[in-house]
Amino acid sequence: MKKLISVLMTAVLVFAMGLAVTGCGGNEETKYCDEDFLKDMAKGLEARWDLSENENSGMAEEEKNEKCVQLELDEIGAYKDEKFKDTKLQEYAISYINALNKQKEALEYYDADYVKCDEMWEEAYLERCGLIVDINKEYGIPVSSKYEDTMKDMAKTGKKANERSAIEESIEKQLESNEATREGDDIVIVLENTSETTIRDAEFKIKYYDADGVNTESDVSYIEDWEPGDKTKLTFWAFDVSYDSYEITLGYIEY
């Protein structure tokens, strides 16, 4: 009898411990980090803005930029491996952390190739701004009212960055799907400005390759004052060019 009671008490104890671990419903409770991420993102942004706007920091440009990036990464870098309830927010979080790391990588070229550093930094900056706009619009980034003007400035930049990304994506899809043809001495492809924005200038590049995949020739072509809905014929010089294949890519857009 004593042995039976002992066994029953052990079973009850194990069951009770199981309830304590699993919680209600008998399932292990998963802690999601969605709210914590948004709060820490706000902390990182505020810390970065405080430093970037401090004209008496005594830091050189490279050191200050590096510190600004690190202030944000210190707050949210670890969220790349955390669990989110909202998968879209998780995608935003990972993309934003990646953009911070791109800025960090850009600074590695500060002394060796400043032009490359500046281009990489600006590209990642626009990406960050676009993500801040999206995250704030859909979830709300709880920055304090002190930073309201800074947030508005970033929102304007982010909106333009998102517009640019949408335009570039549309053009790049057309370059992949629209068929380029040979017309006399030229390679020709028809493209449409599917956006609601007039593109002041757009540069396109073509590279010609031989049978071994070696780039043998190249050319550029431009579209100016490209209005919404307009279709235009993009032309590349191909006279006396010997090639087995070619690739057309977008260089840049200005609007």
Coordinates of C-alpha atoms in Angstrom, one line a residue, residues 16-147:
A16 CA 1.6 19.2 -11.7
M17 CA 5.1 20.0 -12.9
G18 CA 4.0 19.4 -16.5
L19 CA 1.1 21.9 -16.0
A20 CA 3.5 24.5 -14.7
V21 CA 5.7 24.1 -17.7
T22 CA 3.1 23.9 -20.4
G23 CA 0.5 26.3 -19.0
C24 CA -3.1 26.4 -20.0
G25 CA -4.3 24.0 -22.7
G26 CA -1.4 21.7 -22.2
N27 CA 0.8 23.3 -24.8
E28 CA 4.1 24.9 -24.2
E29 CA 3.7 28.7 -24.3
T30 CA 5.7 30.4 -27.0
K31 CA 7.0 33.9 -26.3
Y32 CA 6.8 36.1 -29.3
C33 CA 8.9 39.2 -29.6
D34 CA 6.8 41.5 -31.9
E35 CA 6.1 44.2 -29.3
D36 CA 9.6 44.1 -27.8
F37 CA 11.2 44.5 -31.3
L38 CA 9.1 47.6 -32.0
K39 CA 10.1 49.1 -28.7
D40 CA 13.7 48.3 -29.1
M41 CA 13.7 49.6 -32.7
A42 CA 12.4 52.9 -31.3
K43 CA 15.2 52.9 -28.7
G44 CA 17.8 52.3 -31.4
L45 CA 16.5 55.0 -33.7
E46 CA 16.3 57.5 -30.9
A47 CA 19.9 56.8 -29.8
R48 CA 21.1 57.0 -33.4
W49 CA 19.3 60.3 -34.0
D50 CA 20.7 61.8 -30.8
L51 CA 24.2 61.0 -31.8
S52 CA 23.9 62.0 -35.5
E53 CA 22.4 65.4 -34.5
N54 CA 25.0 66.1 -31.9
E55 CA 27.5 68.5 -33.5
N56 CA 29.7 68.4 -30.4
S57 CA 30.3 64.7 -30.3
G58 CA 34.0 65.1 -31.1
M59 CA 33.9 62.2 -33.5
A60 CA 35.2 62.0 -37.0
E61 CA 32.6 61.2 -39.7
E62 CA 33.6 57.6 -40.1
E63 CA 33.7 57.0 -36.4
K64 CA 30.3 58.7 -35.9
N65 CA 28.6 56.8 -38.7
E66 CA 30.0 53.5 -37.4
K67 CA 28.7 54.3 -33.8
C68 CA 25.3 55.3 -35.2
V69 CA 24.9 51.9 -36.9
Q70 CA 26.1 50.0 -33.9
L71 CA 23.6 51.8 -31.6
E72 CA 20.8 50.4 -33.6
L73 CA 22.3 46.9 -33.9
D74 CA 22.9 46.8 -30.1
E75 CA 19.1 47.2 -29.7
I76 CA 17.7 45.0 -32.5
G77 CA 20.6 42.9 -34.0
A78 CA 19.6 39.8 -32.0
Y79 CA 16.0 39.8 -33.3
K80 CA 17.2 38.2 -36.5
D81 CA 17.0 34.9 -34.7
E82 CA 13.9 35.5 -32.5
K83 CA 10.4 34.3 -33.0
F84 CA 7.7 36.6 -34.3
K85 CA 4.0 36.0 -34.3
D86 CA 3.6 38.2 -37.4
T87 CA 5.7 36.8 -40.1
K88 CA 5.5 40.0 -42.2
L89 CA 6.9 42.0 -39.3
Q90 CA 9.7 39.4 -39.0
E91 CA 10.5 39.9 -42.7
Y92 CA 10.7 43.6 -42.1
A93 CA 12.9 43.2 -39.0
I94 CA 15.4 40.9 -40.9
S95 CA 15.4 43.3 -43.9
Y96 CA 16.1 46.3 -41.6
I97 CA 18.9 44.5 -39.7
N98 CA 20.4 43.6 -43.1
A99 CA 20.2 47.2 -44.2
L100 CA 22.1 48.2 -41.0
N101 CA 24.8 45.6 -41.8
K102 CA 25.0 47.0 -45.3
Q103 CA 25.8 50.4 -43.9
K104 CA 28.4 48.8 -41.6
E105 CA 29.9 47.1 -44.6
A106 CA 30.0 50.3 -46.6
L107 CA 32.2 51.9 -43.9
E108 CA 34.9 49.3 -44.6
Y109 CA 35.6 51.1 -47.9
Y110 CA 35.7 54.6 -46.3
D111 CA 39.5 55.1 -46.8
A112 CA 40.1 52.7 -49.7
D113 CA 37.2 53.7 -52.0
Y114 CA 35.1 56.6 -50.6
V115 CA 32.9 56.7 -53.7
K116 CA 31.9 53.1 -53.3
C117 CA 31.5 53.7 -49.5
D118 CA 29.1 56.6 -50.2
E119 CA 27.1 54.7 -52.8
M120 CA 26.7 51.7 -50.6
W121 CA 25.8 53.8 -47.6
E122 CA 23.2 55.9 -49.5
E123 CA 21.6 52.7 -51.0
A124 CA 21.3 51.2 -47.5
Y125 CA 20.0 54.5 -46.1
L126 CA 17.2 54.6 -48.6
E127 CA 16.4 51.0 -47.9
R128 CA 16.2 51.8 -44.2
C129 CA 14.0 54.8 -44.8
G130 CA 11.6 52.7 -46.9
L131 CA 11.4 50.0 -44.2
I132 CA 10.8 52.6 -41.5
V133 CA 7.9 54.0 -43.4
D134 CA 6.4 50.5 -43.9
I135 CA 6.9 49.3 -40.4
N136 CA 5.6 52.6 -38.9
K137 CA 2.5 52.6 -41.1
E138 CA 1.6 49.0 -40.4
Y139 CA 2.6 48.5 -36.8
G140 CA 3.7 51.9 -35.3
I141 CA 7.2 52.5 -34.1
P142 CA 6.8 54.0 -30.6
V143 CA 9.3 56.8 -30.8
S144 CA 8.7 59.7 -28.4
S145 CA 7.2 63.0 -29.6
K146 CA 10.6 64.7 -29.4
Y147 CA 11.5 62.9 -32.6

